[in-house]
Short mmCIF file of C-alpha atoms and ligand atoms in Angstrom, two decimals:
data_model
loop_
_atom_site.label_atom_id
_atom_site.label_comp_id
_atom_site.label_asym_id
_atom_site.label_seq_id
_atom_site.Cartn_x
_atom_site.Cartn_y
_atom_site.Cartn_z
CA MET A 18 -83.36 3.42 88.82
CA TYR A 19 -80.21 2.97 90.83
CA ASP A 20 -80.71 6.50 92.24
CA VAL A 21 -77.04 7.21 92.58
CA GLU A 22 -75.59 10.13 90.70
CA ALA A 23 -73.11 9.51 87.91
CA GLN A 24 -70.48 11.52 89.82
CA ILE A 25 -70.69 9.08 92.69
CA PHE A 26 -69.86 6.15 90.46
CA GLU A 27 -67.02 8.17 89.04
CA LYS A 28 -65.75 8.98 92.53
CA ARG A 29 -65.76 5.27 93.37
CA ARG A 30 -63.86 4.43 90.19
CA ARG A 31 -61.31 7.16 90.94
CA GLU A 32 -60.82 5.78 94.42
CA LEU A 33 -60.37 2.27 93.08
CA MET A 34 -57.91 3.51 90.47
CA ASP A 35 -55.95 5.25 93.22
CA ARG A 36 -55.79 1.91 94.98
CA ILE A 37 -54.61 -0.05 91.96
CA GLY A 38 -52.05 2.62 91.07
CA SER A 39 -51.32 4.29 87.76
CA ASN A 40 -49.49 1.24 86.44
CA GLY A 41 -52.29 -1.17 87.22
CA VAL A 42 -55.31 -2.17 85.22
CA ALA A 43 -58.51 -3.71 86.54
CA VAL A 44 -60.94 -5.92 84.66
CA LEU A 45 -64.34 -6.84 86.09
CA PHE A 46 -67.10 -8.76 84.43
CA GLY A 47 -70.84 -9.00 84.88
CA GLU A 48 -72.52 -12.38 85.02
CA PRO A 49 -74.47 -13.46 81.94
CA GLU A 50 -78.16 -14.30 82.00
CA ARG A 51 -78.95 -17.82 83.21
CA THR A 52 -81.54 -20.23 81.91
CA ARG A 53 -84.46 -20.95 84.18
CA SER A 54 -86.13 -23.46 81.88
CA ASN A 55 -85.74 -24.26 78.20
CA ASP A 56 -85.64 -20.83 76.52
CA THR A 57 -86.65 -18.74 79.53
CA GLU A 58 -84.20 -16.88 81.74
CA PHE A 59 -84.18 -16.02 85.42
CA PRO A 60 -84.87 -12.32 85.97
CA TYR A 61 -81.46 -10.74 85.58
CA ARG A 62 -79.81 -9.23 88.63
CA PRO A 63 -76.65 -7.31 87.69
CA SER A 64 -73.35 -8.23 89.33
CA SER A 65 -72.78 -6.28 92.51
CA ASP A 66 -69.25 -4.98 91.85
CA ILE A 67 -70.27 -3.72 88.40
CA LEU A 68 -73.30 -2.00 89.92
CA TYR A 69 -71.19 -0.42 92.62
CA LEU A 70 -68.66 0.97 90.18
CA SER A 71 -70.88 1.95 87.26
CA GLY A 72 -74.61 1.45 87.84
CA PHE A 73 -74.63 -0.41 84.53
CA ARG A 74 -77.13 -3.24 84.41
CA GLU A 75 -76.73 -5.13 81.15
CA PRO A 76 -75.81 -8.82 81.45
CA GLY A 77 -72.47 -10.14 80.34
CA CYS A 78 -70.53 -6.88 80.30
CA VAL A 79 -66.87 -6.29 80.99
CA LEU A 80 -65.59 -3.22 82.80
CA VAL A 81 -61.99 -2.08 82.43
CA LEU A 82 -60.38 0.53 84.66
CA ALA A 83 -57.14 1.72 83.16
CA PRO A 84 -55.78 4.75 85.01
CA GLY A 85 -53.96 7.15 82.76
CA PRO A 86 -50.97 9.29 83.77
CA GLY A 87 -51.92 12.90 84.45
CA ARG A 88 -55.58 12.18 83.98
CA ARG A 89 -56.43 10.91 87.42
CA VAL A 90 -58.53 13.77 88.73
CA HIS A 91 -60.32 15.26 85.76
CA PRO A 92 -60.95 12.56 83.21
CA VAL A 93 -61.61 13.72 79.71
CA ARG A 94 -63.36 11.49 77.28
CA ALA A 95 -60.76 10.19 74.93
CA THR A 96 -61.30 10.15 71.22
CA THR A 97 -58.07 8.36 70.49
CA ARG A 98 -56.72 5.59 72.61
CA PRO A 99 -53.14 4.72 71.90
CA ARG A 100 -52.77 1.39 73.68
CA GLY A 101 -55.63 2.33 75.98
CA ARG A 102 -53.23 4.48 77.96
CA ASP A 103 -55.58 7.41 78.30
CA VAL A 104 -58.76 5.53 79.05
CA ASP A 105 -60.23 5.67 82.51
CA TRP A 106 -62.73 2.94 82.14
CA ALA A 107 -64.26 1.18 79.26
CA PRO A 108 -67.04 -1.34 79.44
CA LEU A 109 -66.88 -3.56 76.44
CA TRP A 110 -70.37 -3.69 75.13
CA ASP A 111 -72.84 -0.99 74.07
CA ARG A 112 -72.56 2.68 73.25
CA ARG A 113 -74.75 3.84 76.09
CA ALA A 114 -71.79 3.12 78.31
CA VAL A 115 -70.25 6.27 76.87
CA SER A 116 -73.31 8.46 76.50
CA GLU A 117 -75.00 7.66 79.82
CA PHE A 118 -72.48 6.00 82.08
CA GLY A 119 -69.36 8.11 81.65
CA ALA A 120 -67.14 5.58 79.94
CA ASN A 121 -64.38 6.84 77.71
CA ALA A 122 -64.92 4.08 75.22
CA ALA A 123 -67.17 1.13 74.60
CA TYR A 124 -66.81 -1.89 72.37
CA ASP A 125 -68.97 -4.71 71.20
CA ILE A 126 -68.38 -7.66 73.47
CA ALA A 127 -67.55 -9.67 70.34
CA GLU A 128 -64.39 -7.54 70.08
CA ILE A 129 -63.12 -8.49 73.48
CA ASP A 130 -60.21 -10.64 72.31
CA LYS A 131 -59.00 -7.83 70.09
CA GLU A 132 -59.54 -4.90 72.45
CA LEU A 133 -58.90 -6.14 75.96
CA PRO A 134 -55.23 -7.09 75.47
CA LYS A 135 -54.52 -3.47 74.49
CA PHE A 136 -55.57 -2.37 77.97
CA LEU A 137 -53.29 -4.93 79.60
CA ALA A 138 -50.21 -4.03 77.60
CA HIS A 139 -47.46 -2.13 79.42
CA ARG A 140 -49.19 -2.35 82.80
CA ASP A 141 -47.31 -3.68 85.81
CA THR A 142 -50.23 -5.39 87.49
CA ALA A 143 -53.46 -6.82 86.12
CA PHE A 144 -56.32 -7.17 88.57
CA TRP A 145 -59.43 -9.27 88.02
CA PRO A 146 -61.64 -11.54 90.14
CA ILE A 147 -59.24 -14.46 89.89
CA GLY A 148 -60.96 -17.82 90.06
CA GLN A 149 -64.51 -16.49 89.92
CA ASP A 150 -65.07 -17.77 86.39
CA HIS A 151 -62.73 -20.26 84.78
CA ASP A 152 -63.53 -19.17 81.25
CA PHE A 153 -62.63 -15.64 82.15
CA ASP A 154 -59.43 -16.77 83.87
CA ARG A 155 -58.45 -18.68 80.75
CA ARG A 156 -59.07 -15.63 78.61
CA MET A 157 -56.95 -13.43 80.84
CA ILE A 158 -54.11 -15.94 80.77
CA GLN A 159 -54.37 -16.14 76.99
CA TYR A 160 -54.07 -12.36 76.74
CA TYR A 161 -51.13 -12.45 79.09
CA THR A 162 -49.44 -15.18 77.10
CA GLY A 163 -50.03 -13.31 73.87
CA LEU A 164 -48.45 -10.18 75.27
CA ARG A 165 -45.64 -12.04 77.02
CA PHE A 166 -44.28 -13.49 73.81
CA VAL A 167 -45.31 -10.84 71.38
CA ARG A 168 -41.80 -9.44 71.02
CA ARG A 169 -38.27 -10.39 71.77
CA ARG A 170 -37.63 -7.08 73.51
CA ALA A 171 -39.03 -6.11 76.92
CA PRO A 172 -42.27 -7.98 77.49
CA GLU A 173 -45.46 -6.05 77.25
CA ALA A 174 -47.35 -8.29 79.63
CA PRO A 175 -48.20 -7.41 83.25
CA ALA A 176 -45.58 -8.75 85.65
CA ARG A 177 -48.05 -9.35 88.47
CA PHE A 178 -51.65 -10.37 88.99
CA GLY A 179 -53.92 -9.26 91.83
CA ASP A 180 -57.49 -10.01 92.87
CA ILE A 181 -59.60 -6.92 92.29
CA ARG A 182 -62.19 -8.16 94.78
CA ASP A 183 -59.85 -7.48 97.70
CA LEU A 184 -59.84 -3.80 96.77
CA VAL A 185 -63.47 -3.31 95.70
CA HIS A 186 -64.86 -5.26 98.62
CA GLU A 187 -62.90 -3.24 101.13
CA MET A 188 -64.51 -0.13 99.66
CA ARG A 189 -67.97 -1.72 99.70
CA LEU A 190 -67.63 -2.65 103.36
CA PHE A 191 -67.84 1.04 104.34
CA LYS A 192 -71.19 2.48 103.41
CA ALA A 193 -71.32 6.04 102.09
CA PRO A 194 -74.25 8.36 102.87
CA GLU A 195 -75.99 7.70 99.55
CA GLU A 196 -75.80 3.97 100.22
CA LEU A 197 -77.17 4.37 103.74
CA ASP A 198 -80.12 6.32 102.35
CA LEU A 199 -81.02 3.31 100.20
CA MET A 200 -80.40 0.87 103.04
CA ARG A 201 -82.68 2.86 105.35
CA LYS A 202 -85.35 2.76 102.66
CA ALA A 203 -84.91 -1.02 102.19
CA ALA A 204 -85.14 -1.39 105.97
CA GLN A 205 -88.31 0.67 106.19
CA VAL A 206 -90.11 -1.18 103.40
CA THR A 207 -89.09 -4.51 104.91
CA SER A 208 -90.21 -3.50 108.41
CA ASP A 209 -93.60 -2.45 107.12
CA ALA A 210 -93.92 -5.67 105.09
CA HIS A 211 -93.37 -7.74 108.24
CA VAL A 212 -96.09 -5.73 109.99
CA ALA A 213 -98.43 -6.47 107.07
CA ALA A 214 -97.67 -10.19 107.49
CA MET A 215 -98.30 -9.99 111.24
CA ARG A 216 -101.69 -8.47 110.52
CA ALA A 217 -102.51 -11.24 108.02
CA THR A 218 -101.66 -14.00 110.51
CA LYS A 219 -104.39 -16.32 111.70
CA PRO A 220 -104.84 -20.08 112.06
CA GLY A 221 -105.36 -21.84 108.72
CA VAL A 222 -103.41 -19.32 106.64
CA ARG A 223 -100.63 -20.99 104.65
CA GLU A 224 -96.99 -20.04 104.85
CA PHE A 225 -96.93 -19.04 101.17
CA GLU A 226 -99.82 -16.65 101.76
CA LEU A 227 -97.72 -14.74 104.28
CA GLN A 228 -94.83 -14.88 101.82
CA ALA A 229 -97.12 -13.35 99.19
CA VAL A 230 -98.21 -10.59 101.59
CA ILE A 231 -94.58 -9.69 102.29
CA GLU A 232 -93.30 -9.89 98.74
CA SER A 233 -96.22 -8.00 97.25
CA TYR A 234 -95.63 -5.30 99.85
CA PHE A 235 -92.00 -5.11 98.71
CA ARG A 236 -92.96 -4.71 95.08
CA ARG A 237 -95.76 -2.24 95.69
CA HIS A 238 -93.36 -0.03 97.62
CA GLY A 239 -90.69 0.19 94.98
CA ALA A 240 -88.40 -2.70 95.88
CA GLU A 241 -87.47 -4.65 92.77
CA PHE A 242 -86.75 -8.07 94.29
CA PRO A 243 -86.67 -10.01 97.51
CA ALA A 244 -82.98 -9.86 98.51
CA TYR A 245 -83.01 -13.64 99.14
CA SER A 246 -85.53 -16.48 99.21
CA SER A 247 -88.12 -15.64 101.85
CA ILE A 248 -88.34 -18.10 104.73
CA VAL A 249 -91.78 -18.56 106.27
CA GLY A 250 -91.77 -21.43 108.76
CA THR A 251 -94.49 -22.24 111.23
CA GLY A 252 -94.05 -24.55 114.22
CA ASP A 253 -91.38 -27.18 113.64
CA ASN A 254 -90.60 -25.73 110.18
CA ALA A 255 -89.12 -22.73 111.98
CA THR A 256 -86.42 -25.01 113.38
CA ILE A 257 -85.13 -25.78 109.85
CA LEU A 258 -82.58 -23.06 109.11
CA HIS A 259 -82.97 -22.69 105.35
CA TYR A 260 -86.59 -23.78 105.08
CA THR A 261 -88.13 -22.28 101.94
CA GLU A 262 -90.92 -24.70 101.03
CA ASN A 263 -93.45 -22.40 102.68
CA ARG A 264 -96.44 -24.71 102.16
CA SER A 265 -97.78 -25.61 105.62
CA ALA A 266 -100.89 -24.18 107.22
CA LEU A 267 -100.42 -22.15 110.40
CA GLU A 268 -101.86 -23.67 113.53
CA SER A 269 -102.86 -21.97 116.74
CA GLY A 270 -100.27 -22.69 119.44
CA GLU A 271 -97.34 -22.41 116.99
CA LEU A 272 -94.83 -19.64 116.50
CA VAL A 273 -94.26 -18.60 112.90
CA LEU A 274 -90.81 -17.38 111.87
CA ILE A 275 -90.37 -15.10 108.87
CA ASP A 276 -86.96 -14.19 107.51
CA ALA A 277 -87.55 -11.91 104.53
CA GLY A 278 -85.96 -8.74 103.22
CA CYS A 279 -86.35 -6.64 100.13
CA GLU A 280 -83.75 -5.42 97.71
CA TYR A 281 -84.41 -1.74 97.15
CA HIS A 282 -82.48 -0.23 94.24
CA PHE A 283 -79.96 -3.04 94.75
CA TYR A 284 -79.50 -2.67 98.51
CA ALA A 285 -80.66 -5.45 100.80
CA ALA A 286 -82.49 -5.49 104.09
CA ASP A 287 -82.57 -8.67 106.16
CA ILE A 288 -85.17 -8.96 108.91
CA THR A 289 -86.40 -11.95 110.89
CA ARG A 290 -89.35 -11.81 113.21
CA THR A 291 -91.11 -14.60 115.08
CA TRP A 292 -94.64 -14.35 116.39
CA PRO A 293 -97.49 -16.46 117.74
CA VAL A 294 -100.16 -17.63 115.29
CA SER A 295 -102.77 -17.14 118.02
CA GLY A 296 -101.70 -13.55 118.65
CA LYS A 297 -100.53 -14.37 122.17
CA PHE A 298 -97.11 -15.61 123.36
CA GLU A 299 -97.64 -18.32 125.97
CA GLY A 300 -95.83 -20.80 128.19
CA ALA A 301 -92.28 -21.99 127.47
CA ALA A 302 -92.35 -20.46 123.98
CA ARG A 303 -92.96 -17.06 125.55
CA ASP A 304 -90.01 -17.48 127.93
CA ALA A 305 -87.80 -18.65 125.07
CA TYR A 306 -88.86 -15.67 122.95
CA GLN A 307 -88.11 -13.22 125.73
CA GLY A 308 -84.69 -14.84 126.26
CA VAL A 309 -83.75 -14.53 122.58
CA LEU A 310 -85.04 -10.96 122.51
CA GLU A 311 -82.90 -9.93 125.46
CA ALA A 312 -79.83 -11.61 123.95
CA GLN A 313 -80.53 -9.82 120.66
CA GLU A 314 -80.91 -6.41 122.28
CA ALA A 315 -77.70 -6.92 124.24
CA ALA A 316 -75.88 -7.94 121.04
CA ILE A 317 -77.12 -4.83 119.23
CA ASN A 318 -75.74 -2.77 122.07
CA ASP A 319 -72.37 -4.51 121.55
CA VAL A 320 -72.13 -3.17 117.99
CA ARG A 321 -69.61 -0.44 118.69
CA ALA A 322 -66.47 0.74 116.96
CA GLY A 323 -63.44 -1.11 118.31
CA ILE A 324 -65.07 -4.41 119.28
CA ARG A 325 -63.76 -7.43 117.35
CA TYR A 326 -66.25 -9.23 115.12
CA ASN A 327 -65.89 -12.59 116.89
CA GLU A 328 -66.77 -11.04 120.24
CA LEU A 329 -70.31 -10.48 119.04
CA GLN A 330 -70.70 -14.22 118.59
CA GLU A 331 -68.86 -15.18 121.79
CA ARG A 332 -70.99 -12.90 123.94
CA THR A 333 -74.16 -14.08 122.21
CA ALA A 334 -73.26 -17.74 122.69
CA ARG A 335 -72.84 -17.09 126.41
CA ARG A 336 -76.11 -15.23 126.73
CA LEU A 337 -78.05 -17.85 124.79
CA SER A 338 -76.43 -20.61 126.84
CA GLU A 339 -77.83 -18.93 129.95
CA VAL A 340 -81.25 -18.85 128.32
CA MET A 341 -81.07 -22.52 127.30
CA ILE A 342 -80.08 -23.59 130.81
CA ALA A 343 -82.85 -21.50 132.38
CA LEU A 344 -85.37 -23.10 129.98
CA GLY A 345 -84.16 -26.62 130.83
CA ALA A 346 -82.91 -27.28 127.30
CA LEU A 347 -79.28 -27.66 128.45
CA THR A 348 -77.87 -28.94 131.71
CA GLY A 349 -74.63 -27.98 133.46
CA SER A 350 -73.02 -24.58 133.80
CA VAL A 351 -72.85 -21.72 131.35
CA ASP A 352 -69.04 -22.06 131.25
CA GLU A 353 -69.35 -25.72 130.29
CA ALA A 354 -71.90 -24.97 127.60
CA VAL A 355 -69.63 -22.31 126.12
CA GLU A 356 -66.37 -24.26 126.40
CA SER A 357 -67.74 -27.52 125.02
CA GLU A 358 -69.98 -25.65 122.56
CA THR A 359 -73.01 -27.72 123.50
CA TYR A 360 -75.04 -24.57 122.89
CA ARG A 361 -74.56 -25.29 119.17
CA LYS A 362 -77.17 -28.02 119.41
CA TYR A 363 -79.89 -25.36 119.51
CA TYR A 364 -77.97 -22.29 118.32
CA PRO A 365 -75.96 -23.59 115.36
CA HIS A 366 -75.23 -20.43 113.38
CA ASN A 367 -73.39 -17.13 113.66
CA VAL A 368 -74.95 -13.98 115.06
CA SER A 369 -74.02 -11.69 112.19
CA HIS A 370 -72.87 -11.03 108.65
CA TRP A 371 -72.09 -7.91 106.65
CA LEU A 372 -75.03 -6.41 104.75
CA GLY A 373 -75.14 -4.17 101.68
CA ILE A 374 -75.58 -4.70 97.96
CA ASP A 375 -75.48 -8.42 98.72
CA VAL A 376 -77.45 -9.81 101.62
CA HIS A 377 -74.37 -11.68 102.75
CA ASP A 378 -72.25 -8.75 101.79
CA VAL A 379 -68.62 -8.77 100.83
CA GLY A 380 -65.72 -7.55 102.92
CA ALA A 381 -63.00 -9.27 104.91
CA TYR A 382 -63.85 -10.53 108.39
CA PHE A 383 -60.15 -10.64 109.29
CA ASP A 384 -57.56 -7.89 109.48
CA ASP A 385 -54.01 -7.86 108.06
CA THR A 386 -52.72 -9.78 111.06
CA SER A 387 -55.32 -12.55 110.56
CA GLN A 388 -57.21 -11.47 113.65
CA TRP A 389 -60.95 -10.98 113.62
CA ARG A 390 -61.61 -7.51 112.41
CA LYS A 391 -62.56 -4.60 114.66
CA LEU A 392 -65.82 -2.87 113.85
CA GLU A 393 -65.51 0.61 112.37
CA PRO A 394 -68.05 3.35 111.66
CA GLY A 395 -69.80 2.88 108.32
CA MET A 396 -69.97 -0.91 108.46
CA VAL A 397 -73.47 -2.45 108.39
CA LEU A 398 -74.14 -5.90 109.81
CA THR A 399 -77.02 -8.02 110.95
CA ILE A 400 -77.64 -9.16 114.51
CA GLU A 401 -79.62 -12.39 114.43
CA PRO A 402 -79.50 -14.75 117.38
CA GLY A 403 -81.90 -17.67 117.39
CA LEU A 404 -82.90 -20.84 119.21
CA TYR A 405 -84.26 -23.89 117.38
CA PHE A 406 -85.87 -26.71 119.32
CA PRO A 407 -86.88 -29.57 117.00
CA ALA A 408 -90.15 -31.39 117.61
CA HIS A 409 -88.44 -34.81 117.54
CA ASP A 410 -85.95 -33.97 120.33
CA GLU A 411 -87.32 -35.82 123.35
CA SER A 412 -84.59 -34.52 125.63
CA LEU A 413 -86.33 -31.14 125.56
CA PRO A 414 -89.11 -29.97 127.88
CA ALA A 415 -92.36 -30.67 126.01
CA GLY A 416 -93.33 -27.00 125.73
CA LEU A 417 -90.18 -26.18 123.75
CA ARG A 418 -90.49 -28.88 121.12
CA GLY A 419 -91.28 -27.53 117.68
CA VAL A 420 -90.37 -23.96 118.63
CA GLY A 421 -87.95 -22.01 116.43
CA ILE A 422 -87.15 -18.38 117.18
CA ARG A 423 -84.87 -15.90 115.44
CA ILE A 424 -84.89 -12.14 115.75
CA GLU A 425 -82.83 -10.21 113.21
CA ASP A 426 -82.12 -6.52 112.74
CA ASP A 427 -79.73 -4.53 110.54
CA ILE A 428 -77.26 -2.36 112.41
CA LEU A 429 -74.98 0.49 111.36
CA VAL A 430 -71.74 0.94 113.27
CA THR A 431 -71.26 4.60 114.18
CA SER A 432 -68.69 6.45 116.28
CA GLY A 433 -71.26 6.35 119.11
CA ASP A 434 -74.38 4.30 119.73
CA PRO A 435 -75.33 1.67 117.15
CA GLU A 436 -78.04 2.72 114.70
CA ASN A 437 -80.71 0.07 114.20
CA LEU A 438 -81.84 0.54 110.59
CA THR A 439 -84.78 -1.81 111.17
CA HIS A 440 -85.89 -0.30 114.46
CA ALA A 441 -89.41 0.26 113.13
CA CYS A 442 -90.20 -3.45 112.96
CA PRO A 443 -91.98 -4.48 116.20
CA LYS A 444 -90.28 -7.13 118.34
CA SER A 445 -91.27 -6.72 121.99
CA ILE A 446 -93.95 -9.18 123.12
CA GLU A 447 -96.41 -6.36 123.78
CA ALA A 448 -95.77 -4.62 120.43
CA ILE A 449 -96.13 -7.81 118.40
CA GLU A 450 -99.27 -8.94 120.22
CA SER A 451 -100.93 -5.61 119.70
CA VAL A 452 -100.13 -5.59 115.93
CA ILE A 453 -101.45 -9.12 115.39
CA ASN A 454 -104.55 -8.56 117.45
CA ALA A 455 -105.32 -5.34 115.60
CA GLY A 456 -105.43 -7.46 112.42
CA LEU A 457 -107.67 -10.22 113.77
N1 LIG B 21 -81.72 -14.28 105.37
C1 LIG B 21 -80.43 -14.79 105.35
C2 LIG B 21 -79.76 -14.54 106.61
O1 LIG B 21 -80.37 -14.15 107.57
O2 LIG B 21 -78.57 -14.65 106.69
MN1 LIG B 22 -79.08 -12.47 108.00
MN1 LIG B 23 -82.23 -13.18 107.51
#
């Protein structure tokens, strides 16, 4: 189902083991199932780092990467494991880990307290996601303590601890070709789902009906889940950033905002589109839409190797300030709006986040010198400027009140022009109007 070859997972594990060094050991764990109500669980979604490194999808597993001397390039499945020294990775749960997922060994999770300390013994550095789960932290410290005082002679315990997420997340930030294939597919399914929702738009339809159109499109086209809770907000609801009630009926004269993306074989897409319920952009809402669209297209064009991440936001804040002043939503100069950050009143969020296995994907936003990171080829990020004019804000021109607009695409940084993974989803005024009107 994950559609990534076993050798690719192995390549990723080898790379991670190179990063932790032959005297390190890494321990990762998958989240357990969670109760939804009484004796019923939420649908299980495997933990992203475990997926990335193994493709394994069972809840509550533990993955150990223990590089062995001389066995770095061509791992051989071990039949004996003196102190775990010759084991490349070993998830501690069921036997399929060995037969299907390339592990050298697998153990029942009930054996964890007996088996895991063996992998930690005689290693310089133990890596795990420190602080992610306090029970797991306590376990790791117990193993350490047990090894530290096991003998009077040289301690067997690791001398240092490191956070494995720093290493795995740096790898995940740069998307490999097989990952981009899945992201392009997620982007395509999501684009088409938004078109289906545009076609289903008419006055009287409820927000949840459009949500159902989008999410059923995802599922019918092979995506397993929505990557996040779908937002469908019409009129003033579109000005509420994390609105997910999705219960109101659409009224003519409103714009409806949909932020929805599928998760396709565990890779997320994240698209927002905003369109008129009537099928026609009009008045101040039309001008506001065109302003956001131009700011969004300019920001996509900024997504180039070498630019620092914060510049995307700074340039967008300036462009949207110009739009807000032209619309009469803000007074004063653009410089004032930017310096005093008054633009935040109607543009309160950031323009971008990393995208990948998680919708808000992992990866550092700062470099080693604590400066905002420079974009590099292989990174994928969203570009999502928006303007939100609440209905109750009487300082606004009447035509803007109750208008919320966001336009969001998913962009790959390349060594040349940015690649818009979600290019197929209509966003010009003409393109959107013609899609909606074809459905009416
Ligand atoms: N859909 C979540 C976001 O746009 O960040
Ligand atoms: Mn987003
Ligand atoms: Mn979004």
